Coordinates of C-alpha atoms in Angstrom, one line a residue:
M1328 CA -52.7 30.1 -126.4
S1329 CA -51.8 33.1 -124.4
T1330 CA -54.6 35.1 -126.0
W1331 CA -58.1 34.3 -127.3
T1332 CA -57.9 34.8 -131.0
R1333 CA -61.2 33.2 -132.1
A1334 CA -62.4 35.2 -131.7
I1335 CA -96.5 46.1 -132.1
H1336 CA -98.2 49.0 -131.8
S1337 CA -101.6 49.0 -133.6
S1338 CA -104.9 50.9 -133.5
S1339 CA -106.9 48.2 -135.3
P1340 CA -108.7 45.7 -133.1
R1341 CA -108.1 43.0 -135.7
T1342 CA -104.3 43.4 -135.9
A1343 CA -104.4 43.9 -132.1
A1344 CA -105.6 40.3 -131.8
I1345 CA -102.4 39.0 -133.2
A1346 CA -100.3 41.4 -131.1
L1347 CA -102.2 40.4 -128.0
A1348 CA -101.4 36.7 -128.6
V1349 CA -97.7 37.5 -129.0
G1350 CA -97.7 39.9 -126.0
L1351 CA -99.4 37.4 -123.8
A1352 CA -96.7 34.8 -124.7
W1353 CA -93.9 37.0 -123.5
G1354 CA -95.9 37.8 -120.4
L1355 CA -96.4 34.1 -119.6
A1356 CA -92.7 33.4 -120.0
A1357 CA -91.7 36.4 -117.9
G1358 CA -94.2 35.8 -115.2
L1359 CA -93.6 32.1 -114.6
P1360 CA -91.9 31.1 -111.3
A1361 CA -88.2 30.6 -111.6
A1362 CA -88.7 27.0 -110.7
L1363 CA -90.5 26.4 -113.9
V1364 CA -88.0 28.0 -116.2
A1365 CA -84.7 26.7 -114.7
A1366 CA -83.4 23.2 -115.2
S1367 CA -80.8 22.3 -112.7
G1368 CA -78.1 19.7 -113.4
A1369 CA -77.1 16.8 -111.1
E1370 CA -74.1 17.1 -108.9
A1371 CA -72.4 14.3 -107.0
G1372 CA -71.7 16.6 -104.1
T1373 CA -68.3 15.0 -103.2
M1374 CA -66.2 18.2 -103.2
L1375 CA -64.9 19.6 -99.9
E1376 CA -66.6 23.0 -99.4
S1377 CA -66.8 23.8 -95.7
G1378 CA -63.7 24.5 -93.7
V1379 CA -61.5 25.3 -96.7
T1380 CA -59.4 28.5 -96.4
Y1381 CA -58.4 29.6 -99.9
A1382 CA -55.1 31.5 -99.6
G1383 CA -55.0 32.4 -103.2
S1384 CA -56.5 32.0 -106.7
L1385 CA -55.5 32.2 -110.3
A1386 CA -56.7 35.4 -112.0
A1387 CA -59.0 34.8 -114.9
N1388 CA -56.7 33.3 -117.6
D1389 CA -56.0 30.7 -120.2
D1390 CA -53.1 28.2 -119.6
G1391 CA -51.7 30.1 -116.6
S1392 CA -50.0 28.7 -113.5
T1393 CA -49.1 29.9 -110.0
S1394 CA -45.6 30.2 -108.7
P1395 CA -44.7 27.5 -106.1
V1396 CA -47.3 27.5 -103.4
S1397 CA -47.0 25.9 -99.9
L1398 CA -48.6 22.6 -99.2
G1399 CA -48.5 23.2 -95.5
F1400 CA -46.6 20.0 -94.9
A1401 CA -43.8 17.9 -96.5
A1402 CA -44.9 15.2 -99.0
N1403 CA -42.6 12.4 -100.0
I1404 CA -43.7 11.8 -103.6
W1405 CA -41.7 9.3 -105.6
G1406 CA -38.7 9.6 -103.3
T1407 CA -38.5 13.4 -103.3
S1408 CA -39.7 15.6 -100.4
R1409 CA -42.0 18.3 -101.7
S1410 CA -43.4 21.2 -99.6
T1411 CA -44.6 23.3 -102.6
A1412 CA -46.5 22.7 -105.8
Y1413 CA -47.6 24.5 -109.0
V1414 CA -51.3 25.0 -109.5
N1415 CA -52.0 24.9 -113.2
N1416 CA -55.1 26.3 -114.8
N1417 CA -55.6 23.3 -117.0
G1418 CA -56.8 20.9 -114.3
N1419 CA -53.6 19.6 -112.7
I1420 CA -50.9 20.4 -110.2
T1421 CA -47.2 19.6 -110.8
F1422 CA -44.0 19.5 -108.7
G1423 CA -40.7 21.2 -109.6
Q1424 CA -42.0 22.8 -112.7
S1425 CA -45.3 24.3 -113.9
N1426 CA -47.3 22.9 -116.8
A1427 CA -49.0 25.2 -119.4
T1428 CA -49.8 22.5 -121.9
F1429 CA -53.5 22.6 -122.8
T1430 CA -53.9 19.5 -124.9
P1431 CA -53.5 16.4 -122.6
S1432 CA -51.1 13.6 -123.5
A1433 CA -50.4 10.3 -121.7
L1434 CA -49.5 11.3 -118.2
N1435 CA -46.3 9.2 -118.2
R1436 CA -45.0 11.4 -121.0
V1437 CA -45.3 14.8 -119.2
G1438 CA -41.8 14.8 -118.0
R1439 CA -42.5 16.0 -114.5
D1440 CA -44.4 14.8 -111.3
I1441 CA -48.0 15.5 -112.0
I1442 CA -51.4 14.9 -110.3
A1443 CA -54.2 15.6 -112.7
P1444 CA -57.8 15.4 -111.6
F1445 CA -59.0 16.7 -115.0
W1446 CA -56.3 17.7 -117.5
A1447 CA -57.9 19.6 -120.3
D1448 CA -58.0 23.1 -121.7
V1449 CA -59.6 25.1 -118.9
D1450 CA -60.4 28.8 -119.7
T1451 CA -61.7 31.0 -116.8
R1452 CA -61.9 34.2 -118.7
N1453 CA -65.7 33.6 -119.2
G1454 CA -66.3 32.7 -115.5
G1455 CA -65.3 30.1 -113.0
T1456 CA -62.5 30.1 -110.5
V1457 CA -59.3 28.1 -109.7
Q1458 CA -58.5 28.4 -106.0
Y1459 CA -56.0 26.8 -103.6
G1460 CA -55.5 26.8 -99.9
Q1461 CA -55.5 24.8 -96.6
S1462 CA -58.1 22.7 -94.9
V1463 CA -58.4 19.9 -92.3
V1464 CA -59.5 16.4 -93.3
D1465 CA -60.1 14.0 -90.4
G1466 CA -58.0 16.2 -88.2
R1467 CA -55.1 16.3 -90.6
T1468 CA -53.6 19.2 -92.6
A1469 CA -54.7 19.2 -96.2
F1470 CA -53.9 21.2 -99.3
V1471 CA -57.0 21.8 -101.5
T1472 CA -57.2 23.0 -105.1
T1473 CA -60.6 23.6 -106.5
W1474 CA -61.7 24.2 -110.1
N1475 CA -65.2 25.5 -109.6
N1476 CA -67.6 26.0 -112.5
V1477 CA -64.9 26.4 -115.1
G1478 CA -65.4 26.6 -118.8
Y1479 CA -63.3 25.5 -121.8
Y1480 CA -61.2 27.3 -124.4
G1481 CA -63.5 28.4 -127.2
G1482 CA -66.8 28.3 -125.3
S1483 CA -68.7 29.0 -122.1
D1484 CA -71.9 27.0 -122.5
K1485 CA -70.7 24.0 -120.4
R1486 CA -69.1 24.0 -116.9
N1487 CA -67.0 21.6 -114.8
S1488 CA -66.4 21.5 -111.1
F1489 CA -63.7 19.2 -109.6
Q1490 CA -61.0 19.2 -107.0
V1491 CA -57.8 17.6 -105.8
V1492 CA -56.9 17.3 -102.1
L1493 CA -53.5 16.3 -100.6
V1494 CA -53.9 15.1 -97.0
D1495 CA -50.9 14.9 -94.7
R1496 CA -50.5 11.3 -93.3
S1497 CA -47.3 11.8 -91.4
D1498 CA -49.1 10.1 -88.5
R1499 CA -48.1 6.9 -90.4
R1500 CA -44.7 7.8 -91.7
T1501 CA -42.9 11.1 -92.3
G1502 CA -43.8 12.3 -95.8
D1503 CA -46.8 10.0 -96.3
F1504 CA -50.0 11.5 -97.7
D1505 CA -53.2 10.8 -99.5
I1506 CA -54.4 12.0 -102.9
Q1507 CA -58.1 12.6 -103.1
M1508 CA -59.9 13.6 -106.4
N1509 CA -63.5 14.8 -106.2
Y1510 CA -66.0 15.6 -108.9
N1511 CA -69.3 17.4 -108.8
Q1512 CA -70.0 18.1 -112.4
I1513 CA -68.3 17.3 -115.8
Q1514 CA -70.1 18.7 -118.8
W1515 CA -67.2 19.3 -121.2
E1516 CA -64.0 17.4 -122.0
T1517 CA -62.0 19.3 -124.7
G1518 CA -61.0 22.8 -125.7
S1519 CA -61.5 24.1 -129.2
A1520 CA -57.7 24.1 -129.8
S1521 CA -57.5 20.4 -129.0
G1522 CA -59.8 19.1 -131.7
G1523 CA -63.0 19.6 -129.8
S1524 CA -66.3 21.1 -130.9
G1525 CA -68.6 22.7 -128.3
G1526 CA -66.4 21.2 -125.5
L1527 CA -66.8 17.7 -126.8
G1528 CA -64.7 15.2 -128.8
G1529 CA -61.1 15.7 -129.9
S1530 CA -58.2 15.0 -127.6
S1531 CA -60.4 14.6 -124.5
A1532 CA -59.4 14.9 -120.8
R1533 CA -57.2 12.6 -118.8
A1534 CA -57.2 12.0 -115.1
G1535 CA -54.7 10.3 -112.9
Y1536 CA -51.0 10.8 -111.9
S1537 CA -47.4 10.1 -113.0
N1538 CA -43.9 10.6 -111.8
A1539 CA -41.4 12.5 -114.0
D1540 CA -39.8 9.5 -115.7
G1541 CA -43.2 7.8 -116.3
T1542 CA -42.3 4.6 -114.4
Q1543 CA -45.2 5.0 -111.9
Y1544 CA -48.4 6.3 -113.3
Y1545 CA -52.1 5.6 -113.5
E1546 CA -55.0 7.0 -115.5
I1547 CA -58.6 6.6 -114.5
N1548 CA -60.7 4.4 -116.7
G1549 CA -62.1 6.6 -119.5
S1550 CA -59.1 8.9 -119.9
A1551 CA -58.7 10.2 -123.5
V1552 CA -62.0 8.5 -124.6
P1553 CA -64.4 11.1 -126.0
G1554 CA -67.6 11.2 -123.9
A1555 CA -66.4 8.8 -121.2
F1556 CA -65.9 11.3 -118.3
L1557 CA -69.1 13.3 -119.0
D1558 CA -72.0 13.2 -116.5
N1559 CA -74.3 11.6 -119.1
S1560 CA -71.8 8.8 -119.8
A1561 CA -73.3 5.5 -118.6
V1562 CA -70.3 3.6 -117.2
T1563 CA -67.2 5.8 -116.9
A1564 CA -68.6 9.2 -115.8
L1565 CA -66.3 10.7 -113.2
I1566 CA -69.3 11.5 -111.0
R1567 CA -70.3 7.8 -110.9
Q1568 CA -67.0 5.9 -110.7
S1569 CA -65.1 5.5 -107.4
N1570 CA -62.6 3.3 -105.7
V1571 CA -63.9 4.1 -102.2
S1572 CA -67.7 3.4 -102.7
I1573 CA -68.5 7.1 -102.8
P1574 CA -69.5 8.1 -106.4
G1575 CA -67.4 10.9 -107.7
R1576 CA -64.5 10.4 -105.2
Y1577 CA -61.2 8.7 -105.7
L1578 CA -58.5 8.0 -103.1
F1579 CA -54.9 7.1 -103.7
E1580 CA -52.5 6.5 -100.8
V1581 CA -48.9 7.6 -101.0
R1582 CA -46.7 5.5 -98.7
N1583 CA -42.9 5.8 -98.4
G1584 CA -42.8 7.8 -101.6
A1585 CA -44.8 5.3 -103.7
I1586 CA -48.5 5.4 -104.6
V1587 CA -50.5 2.3 -103.5
L1588 CA -52.7 1.8 -106.5
T1589 CA -56.4 1.1 -105.6
S1590 CA -57.8 0.8 -109.1
V1591 CA -61.2 2.0 -110.2
D1592 CA -63.3 -1.1 -111.0
V1593 CA -66.6 -0.8 -112.7
D1594 CA -69.5 -2.9 -111.2
T1595 CA -70.7 -4.3 -114.4
R1596 CA -74.3 -5.0 -113.2
A1597 CA -74.7 -1.5 -111.7
A1598 CA -73.0 -0.1 -114.8
S1599 CA -75.4 -2.0 -117.0
G1600 CA -78.4 -0.5 -115.1
V1601 CA -76.9 3.0 -115.3
T1602 CA -76.2 2.6 -119.0
Q1603 CA -79.8 1.7 -119.7
E1604 CA -81.0 4.6 -117.6
A1605 CA -78.8 7.1 -119.4
S1606 CA -79.8 5.8 -122.9
L1607 CA -83.5 5.8 -121.9
A1608 CA -83.1 9.3 -120.6
Q1609 CA -81.7 10.5 -123.8
V1610 CA -84.4 8.9 -125.9
A1611 CA -87.1 10.1 -123.4
Q1612 CA -86.2 13.8 -123.9
Q1613 CA -86.7 13.8 -127.7
S1614 CA -89.5 11.2 -127.9
E1615 CA -91.5 12.8 -125.1
R1616 CA -91.1 16.2 -126.9
A1617 CA -92.4 14.7 -130.1
V1618 CA -95.4 12.9 -128.6
V1619 CA -96.4 15.8 -126.4
T1620 CA -96.0 18.3 -129.3
Q1621 CA -98.1 16.1 -131.6
T1622 CA -100.8 15.6 -129.0
V1623 CA -101.0 19.3 -128.2
R1624 CA -100.8 20.3 -131.9
A1625 CA -103.6 17.8 -132.8
I1626 CA -106.0 19.1 -130.2
A1627 CA -105.2 22.8 -130.8
S1628 CA -105.6 22.3 -134.5
R1629 CA -108.9 20.5 -134.2
V1630 CA -110.2 23.2 -131.8
S1631 CA -109.0 25.8 -134.4
D1632 CA -111.0 23.9 -137.1
A1633 CA -114.1 24.0 -134.9
L1634 CA -113.8 27.8 -134.2
R1635 CA -112.2 29.0 -137.4
G1636 CA -115.5 29.2 -139.3
Q1637 CA -117.1 31.1 -136.4
M1638 CA -114.2 33.6 -136.4
G1639 CA -114.4 34.1 -140.1
A1640 CA -118.1 34.4 -140.1
R1641 CA -118.0 37.1 -137.4
Q1642 CA -115.3 39.2 -139.0
R1643 CA -116.7 39.0 -142.6
S1644 CA -120.2 39.7 -141.3
A1645 CA -118.9 42.8 -139.5
E1646 CA -117.4 43.9 -142.8
G1647 CA -120.6 43.2 -144.8
G1648 CA -119.1 40.2 -146.6
P1649 CA -120.3 36.7 -147.0
S1650 CA -120.3 34.7 -143.7
G1651 CA -119.6 31.2 -145.0
F1652 CA -116.1 30.1 -144.2
G1653 CA -114.6 26.8 -143.3
L1654 CA -116.2 24.1 -141.3
S1655 CA -116.8 23.8 -137.6
A1656 CA -118.7 21.9 -134.9
G1657 CA -122.0 23.7 -135.4
D1658 CA -122.0 25.2 -138.9
A1659 CA -120.5 28.5 -139.9
A1660 CA -123.9 30.1 -139.8
G1661 CA -123.8 29.9 -136.1
G1662 CA -126.2 27.0 -135.2
T1663 CA -125.9 25.3 -131.9
G1664 CA -126.2 21.7 -130.8
Q1665 CA -124.3 20.3 -133.7
L1666 CA -121.6 17.6 -133.6
S1667 CA -118.4 17.0 -135.5
G1668 CA -116.1 13.9 -135.5
W1669 CA -112.5 14.0 -136.4
A1670 CA -109.4 11.9 -136.9
D1671 CA -105.7 12.8 -136.8
G1672 CA -102.7 10.8 -137.6
S1673 CA -99.0 11.6 -137.8
V1674 CA -95.5 10.0 -138.2
S1675 CA -92.4 11.6 -136.7
F1676 CA -88.9 10.7 -137.9
L1677 CA -86.4 11.5 -135.1
R1678 CA -82.6 11.6 -135.1
S1679 CA -80.2 12.3 -132.3
F1680 CA -76.5 13.0 -132.7
E1681 CA -75.7 13.3 -129.0
P1682 CA -72.2 11.8 -128.5
A1683 CA -73.2 9.5 -125.7
A1684 CA -76.5 8.3 -127.2
E1685 CA -77.1 8.5 -130.9
F1686 CA -80.3 7.0 -132.1
N1687 CA -82.7 6.9 -135.1
G1688 CA -86.4 6.8 -134.1
R1689 CA -89.9 6.8 -135.3
T1690 CA -93.0 7.9 -133.4
Q1691 CA -96.5 7.3 -134.7
T1692 CA -99.6 8.9 -133.2
A1693 CA -103.3 8.5 -134.0
M1694 CA -106.3 10.3 -132.4
V1695 CA -110.0 10.2 -133.0
G1696 CA -112.4 12.6 -131.3
A1697 CA -115.7 14.4 -131.3
D1698 CA -116.7 17.9 -130.2
Y1699 CA -120.1 19.5 -129.6
K1700 CA -121.0 23.2 -129.9
L1701 CA -122.8 24.1 -126.7
T1702 CA -123.2 27.8 -127.7
G1703 CA -122.2 30.1 -130.5
S1704 CA -118.8 30.5 -128.7
L1705 CA -118.2 27.4 -126.7
V1706 CA -117.1 24.0 -128.0
V1707 CA -116.4 20.9 -125.8
G1708 CA -114.9 17.6 -126.9
A1709 CA -112.9 14.5 -126.1
A1710 CA -110.4 12.3 -128.0
V1711 CA -108.8 9.0 -127.6
G1712 CA -105.3 8.3 -129.0
M1713 CA -102.8 5.6 -129.7
E1714 CA -99.1 5.8 -130.1
H1715 CA -96.2 3.5 -131.2
N1716 CA -92.5 4.3 -131.1
H1717 CA -89.4 2.6 -132.2
F1718 CA -85.8 3.7 -131.5
D1719 CA -82.6 2.1 -132.7
L1720 CA -79.9 3.1 -130.2
T1721 CA -76.9 3.4 -132.4
T1722 CA -74.2 4.2 -129.8
L1723 CA -75.4 1.5 -127.3
N1724 CA -76.3 -1.1 -129.9
G1725 CA -79.9 -1.5 -128.7
R1726 CA -83.5 -0.9 -129.3
R1727 CA -86.5 0.6 -127.4
T1728 CA -90.1 0.1 -128.5
G1729 CA -93.4 1.2 -127.0
N1730 CA -97.1 1.4 -127.4
G1731 CA -99.6 3.6 -125.6
L1732 CA -103.2 4.7 -125.2
S1733 CA -104.5 8.1 -124.2
V1734 CA -107.7 10.0 -123.5
T1735 CA -108.0 13.8 -123.8
P1736 CA -110.9 16.1 -122.9
Y1737 CA -110.8 19.6 -124.2
L1738 CA -112.7 22.8 -124.7
G1739 CA -112.4 25.9 -127.0
Y1740 CA -114.0 29.3 -126.4
A1741 CA -114.3 32.3 -128.7
I1742 CA -113.5 35.3 -126.5
N1743 CA -114.5 37.8 -129.2
D1744 CA -114.4 38.3 -133.0
Y1745 CA -110.6 37.9 -133.0
L1746 CA -109.5 35.8 -130.0
T1747 CA -110.0 32.1 -129.0
V1748 CA -108.6 30.1 -126.2
D1749 CA -108.4 26.3 -125.8
V1750 CA -107.5 24.1 -122.9
S1751 CA -106.8 20.3 -122.8
L1752 CA -105.8 17.6 -120.3
S1753 CA -104.5 14.3 -121.6
Y1754 CA -103.7 11.1 -119.7
G1755 CA -101.9 8.2 -121.3
H1756 CA -100.5 4.8 -120.3
G1757 CA -97.6 3.1 -122.2
Y1758 CA -96.0 -0.3 -122.4
N1759 CA -92.3 -0.4 -123.3
R1760 CA -89.6 -2.9 -124.2
T1761 CA -85.9 -2.5 -124.3
R1762 CA -83.1 -4.6 -125.8
Q1763 CA -79.5 -3.6 -125.5
N1764 CA -76.1 -5.2 -126.0
L1765 CA -74.2 -4.0 -122.9
L1766 CA -70.8 -4.8 -121.5
G1767 CA -70.5 -7.9 -123.8
G1768 CA -74.0 -9.3 -123.0
M1769 CA -77.5 -8.8 -124.2
S1770 CA -80.1 -7.5 -121.7
T1771 CA -83.9 -7.1 -122.2
G1772 CA -86.6 -5.5 -120.1
R1773 CA -90.2 -4.4 -120.0
Y1774 CA -91.7 -1.5 -118.1
G1775 CA -94.9 0.6 -118.0
S1776 CA -95.2 4.4 -118.1
D1777 CA -97.9 7.0 -117.3
R1778 CA -98.1 10.4 -118.9
L1779 CA -100.1 13.6 -118.0
I1780 CA -100.2 16.6 -120.3
A1781 CA -101.9 19.9 -119.5
S1782 CA -102.0 22.5 -122.2
T1783 CA -103.5 25.9 -123.1
N1784 CA -103.3 28.1 -126.2
L1785 CA -104.4 31.6 -127.0
S1786 CA -105.0 32.3 -130.7
G1787 CA -105.6 35.5 -132.6
Y1788 CA -107.3 35.5 -136.0
L1789 CA -107.3 38.1 -138.8
V1790 CA -109.3 37.6 -142.0
E1791 CA -108.4 39.8 -145.0
G1792 CA -110.1 38.8 -148.2
A1793 CA -108.8 35.4 -149.2
W1794 CA -106.2 35.4 -146.5
T1795 CA -106.6 34.1 -142.9
F1796 CA -103.8 34.9 -140.4
R1797 CA -103.5 33.1 -137.1
G1798 CA -101.1 33.9 -134.3
V1799 CA -100.8 31.5 -131.3
T1800 CA -99.0 31.3 -128.0
G1801 CA -99.2 28.3 -125.8
L1802 CA -97.9 26.6 -122.7
S1803 CA -97.8 22.9 -122.0
I1804 CA -96.7 21.0 -118.9
A1805 CA -96.1 17.2 -119.3
R1806 CA -94.8 14.5 -116.9
T1807 CA -94.1 10.9 -117.8
R1808 CA -93.3 8.5 -115.0
S1809 CA -91.8 5.1 -115.9
D1810 CA -91.7 2.1 -113.7
S1811 CA -88.4 0.5 -112.5
Y1812 CA -87.6 -3.0 -113.8
T1813 CA -85.0 -5.7 -113.5
D1814 CA -83.5 -6.7 -116.8
S1815 CA -82.7 -10.2 -118.0
A1816 CA -79.1 -9.8 -116.7
G1817 CA -80.3 -8.9 -113.2
A1818 CA -79.5 -5.2 -113.4
V1819 CA -82.0 -2.8 -111.7
V1820 CA -83.1 -0.1 -114.1
S1821 CA -85.0 3.0 -113.1
P1822 CA -86.0 5.1 -116.2
G1823 CA -87.4 7.7 -113.8
V1824 CA -89.5 10.7 -114.6
N1825 CA -89.4 13.0 -117.7
D1826 CA -90.7 16.6 -117.1
L1827 CA -91.3 18.7 -120.1
R1828 CA -92.5 22.3 -119.8
Q1829 CA -92.7 24.1 -123.1
W1830 CA -93.7 27.5 -124.3
R1831 CA -94.7 28.1 -127.9
L1832 CA -95.1 31.2 -130.1
G1833 CA -96.1 30.8 -133.7
G1834 CA -98.0 32.1 -136.7
E1835 CA -99.8 30.7 -139.8
A1836 CA -101.0 32.2 -143.0
E1837 CA -103.7 30.5 -145.0
Y1838 CA -104.9 31.4 -148.6
E1839 CA -108.2 30.5 -150.0
A1840 CA -107.0 29.5 -153.5
T1841 CA -110.5 28.2 -154.4
P1842 CA -113.6 27.8 -152.3
S1843 CA -112.4 24.3 -151.4
V1844 CA -108.6 24.4 -151.4
R1845 CA -106.7 26.5 -148.8
P1846 CA -102.9 26.0 -148.7
F1847 CA -101.1 27.3 -145.6
A1848 CA -97.6 27.8 -144.1
G1849 CA -96.4 28.7 -140.7
A1850 CA -93.6 28.5 -138.1
T1851 CA -93.5 28.0 -134.4
L1852 CA -90.8 28.8 -131.8
E1853 CA -90.6 26.1 -129.2
Y1854 CA -88.7 26.8 -125.9
D1855 CA -88.2 24.1 -123.4
M1856 CA -88.4 25.8 -120.0
L1857 CA -87.6 22.4 -118.6
N1858 CA -86.9 19.1 -120.3
R1859 CA -85.3 16.8 -117.7
N1860 CA -85.2 13.1 -117.0
T1861 CA -84.8 12.3 -113.3
G1862 CA -83.7 9.0 -111.9
S1863 CA -85.7 7.3 -109.1
T1864 CA -83.2 8.4 -106.5
G1865 CA -83.9 12.0 -107.4
G1866 CA -80.7 12.7 -109.4
A1867 CA -81.3 14.4 -112.8
L1868 CA -79.6 12.2 -115.4
V1869 CA -80.1 14.4 -118.4
T1870 CA -81.2 18.1 -118.6
S1871 CA -81.7 20.1 -121.8
G1872 CA -79.1 22.9 -122.2
G1873 CA -77.6 25.3 -124.7
G1874 CA -79.0 24.9 -128.2
N1875 CA -81.2 22.0 -127.2
R1876 CA -83.6 24.2 -125.3
A1877 CA -85.0 26.1 -128.2
G1878 CA -86.1 25.1 -131.7
M1879 CA -88.1 26.4 -134.7
V1880 CA -90.8 24.2 -136.3
A1881 CA -91.7 25.1 -139.8
A1882 CA -95.0 23.8 -141.3
A1883 CA -96.6 23.7 -144.7
G1884 CA -99.8 22.0 -145.9
V1885 CA -103.2 22.3 -147.4
R1886 CA -106.8 22.2 -146.2
V1887 CA -109.4 20.8 -148.6
S1888 CA -113.2 20.9 -148.3
A1889 CA -114.2 17.7 -149.9
N1890 CA -117.9 18.6 -149.6
D1891 CA -120.1 20.6 -147.3
A1892 CA -119.5 18.3 -144.4
L1893 CA -116.0 17.0 -144.8
N1894 CA -112.7 18.8 -144.4
L1895 CA -109.2 17.2 -144.9
T1896 CA -105.8 18.6 -143.8
A1897 CA -102.3 17.4 -144.8
Q1898 CA -99.1 18.9 -143.5
V1899 CA -95.4 18.4 -143.1
T1900 CA -93.4 19.9 -140.3
T1901 CA -89.7 20.0 -139.7
Q1902 CA -87.6 21.0 -136.7
A1903 CA -84.6 23.3 -137.0
F1904 CA -82.0 24.9 -134.7
R1905 CA -82.0 22.2 -132.0
A1906 CA -78.4 21.1 -131.5
N1907 CA -77.7 17.5 -132.4
Q1908 CA -81.4 16.7 -133.1
R1909 CA -83.7 16.3 -136.1
D1910 CA -87.5 15.9 -136.2
T1911 CA -89.6 15.7 -139.4
T1912 CA -93.4 14.9 -139.1
V1913 CA -96.0 14.1 -141.7
G1914 CA -99.6 14.4 -140.6
L1915 CA -103.1 13.9 -142.0
S1916 CA -106.5 14.8 -140.4
A1917 CA -110.1 14.8 -141.3
R1918 CA -113.2 16.4 -139.8
M1919 CA -116.8 15.5 -140.5
A1920 CA -119.8 17.6 -139.3
F1921 CA -123.1 15.9 -138.6

């Protein structure tokens, strides 16, 4: 692969209402602090950074190599004294001959002396650097090669940072040296020409070393196993394994020309805990999004129900038309001091195709509430909710279930004839159970969780004959903190904290087919400014990225006025455009005015 061959402007106050809602959404997104809109990934921080003098670097390329570069000392590797090495773009250094091969094979079949911290199809033409030079480690000369923030052939959405360091140990014997491999971030494992898709799967990366005839070689646990080296891998992630008790660092001593193998052993108890944390983090991202979305949607929809009649009455009255429209807390004629009660229930069917944590899930939510019309423009209310979720963890052969209760005060205010705003604050407590078959044994555990959701929405309404159009922009911030627990196998598990910050922009069109039947359809863009699960030690385990940040939710349903006091709503929503995820929700709500 020497070349890359894959290559509203309006003068009407009514229409301005919708435009203002849309404009405010973009303003909110643009004006938020960077800390709210950036999600940072975890790094192990083991790479040498200070004190390194990079004498050279590879120009942006695909499959390139340097000419022989000086190590700064003589290294006896497998009986041959070497003072130079070839730095190869594809995550390895070799001796005696360069290596342009982009699809990794077993290291003992390469046919040359090779040290490979991460042999895969690196492509730096979309950013990232490959640099080499001298440093000093513990007072000894060292040769350092760093692959910093490099991408893969066929894509630039994921980045890896890793390093190999050769340390002169002639203080012990002439030619002796150490090999150190360091890893800060591994987000991809394969190039598109090696059977991968989006940097994942296919003939995945290998890490280790081998001499030319393949008689002395070693590959780190997880080599050539799709998903094994990635940061979100539970057991074999390169940033978590080690043979020197420093996660993300590996040391191999070369003495008298032979490598003294210190194998990378996995602490099964610690690995079990990390496995559970990683799987819970994957589930948390999608399940929290579903629960938060349903809670915010339920409250916003019920406030909309309460104010829709008021908005319709105002606009139709201004046009000399009939004022009766819909149903609200306080009737459409504008009376005050009236009460409405409501109930909302939904079931979400979730599916994740993430390579490291596939699951099928179901989340059920139910809310009951009441609101009171204080004035012709102001409605206040409160709701209590219940939730139940069940996830079958396909990849990890396990299950997570949970139940929760919540309380949500809210208010809605009609700003003028076209605009309304609603604000809500929800607190919930959950009780969860896990059951997973890990490392040949079954583990079970129980833990509690607390969730806080703050949300606001700005809605613009436009009534035209039998049609009602509603545009909405909203922002919600949610945090769920889960307690640590010790499972039945003795592993300590810290599910950590899930932070979800989401901006929404959507619209809906409703048609009054008959005085009592009003079908509607709409779509909402959801953008996760942050969706991150963070371990108790402060390291982010999983962070949304790429296509998982944004999604479109399409909705269709019908509102029915059963009588003068009762309104019913049924709707179906489905999620699209989120990579590796599916979400379909069926909901039913009812509102009764007293």
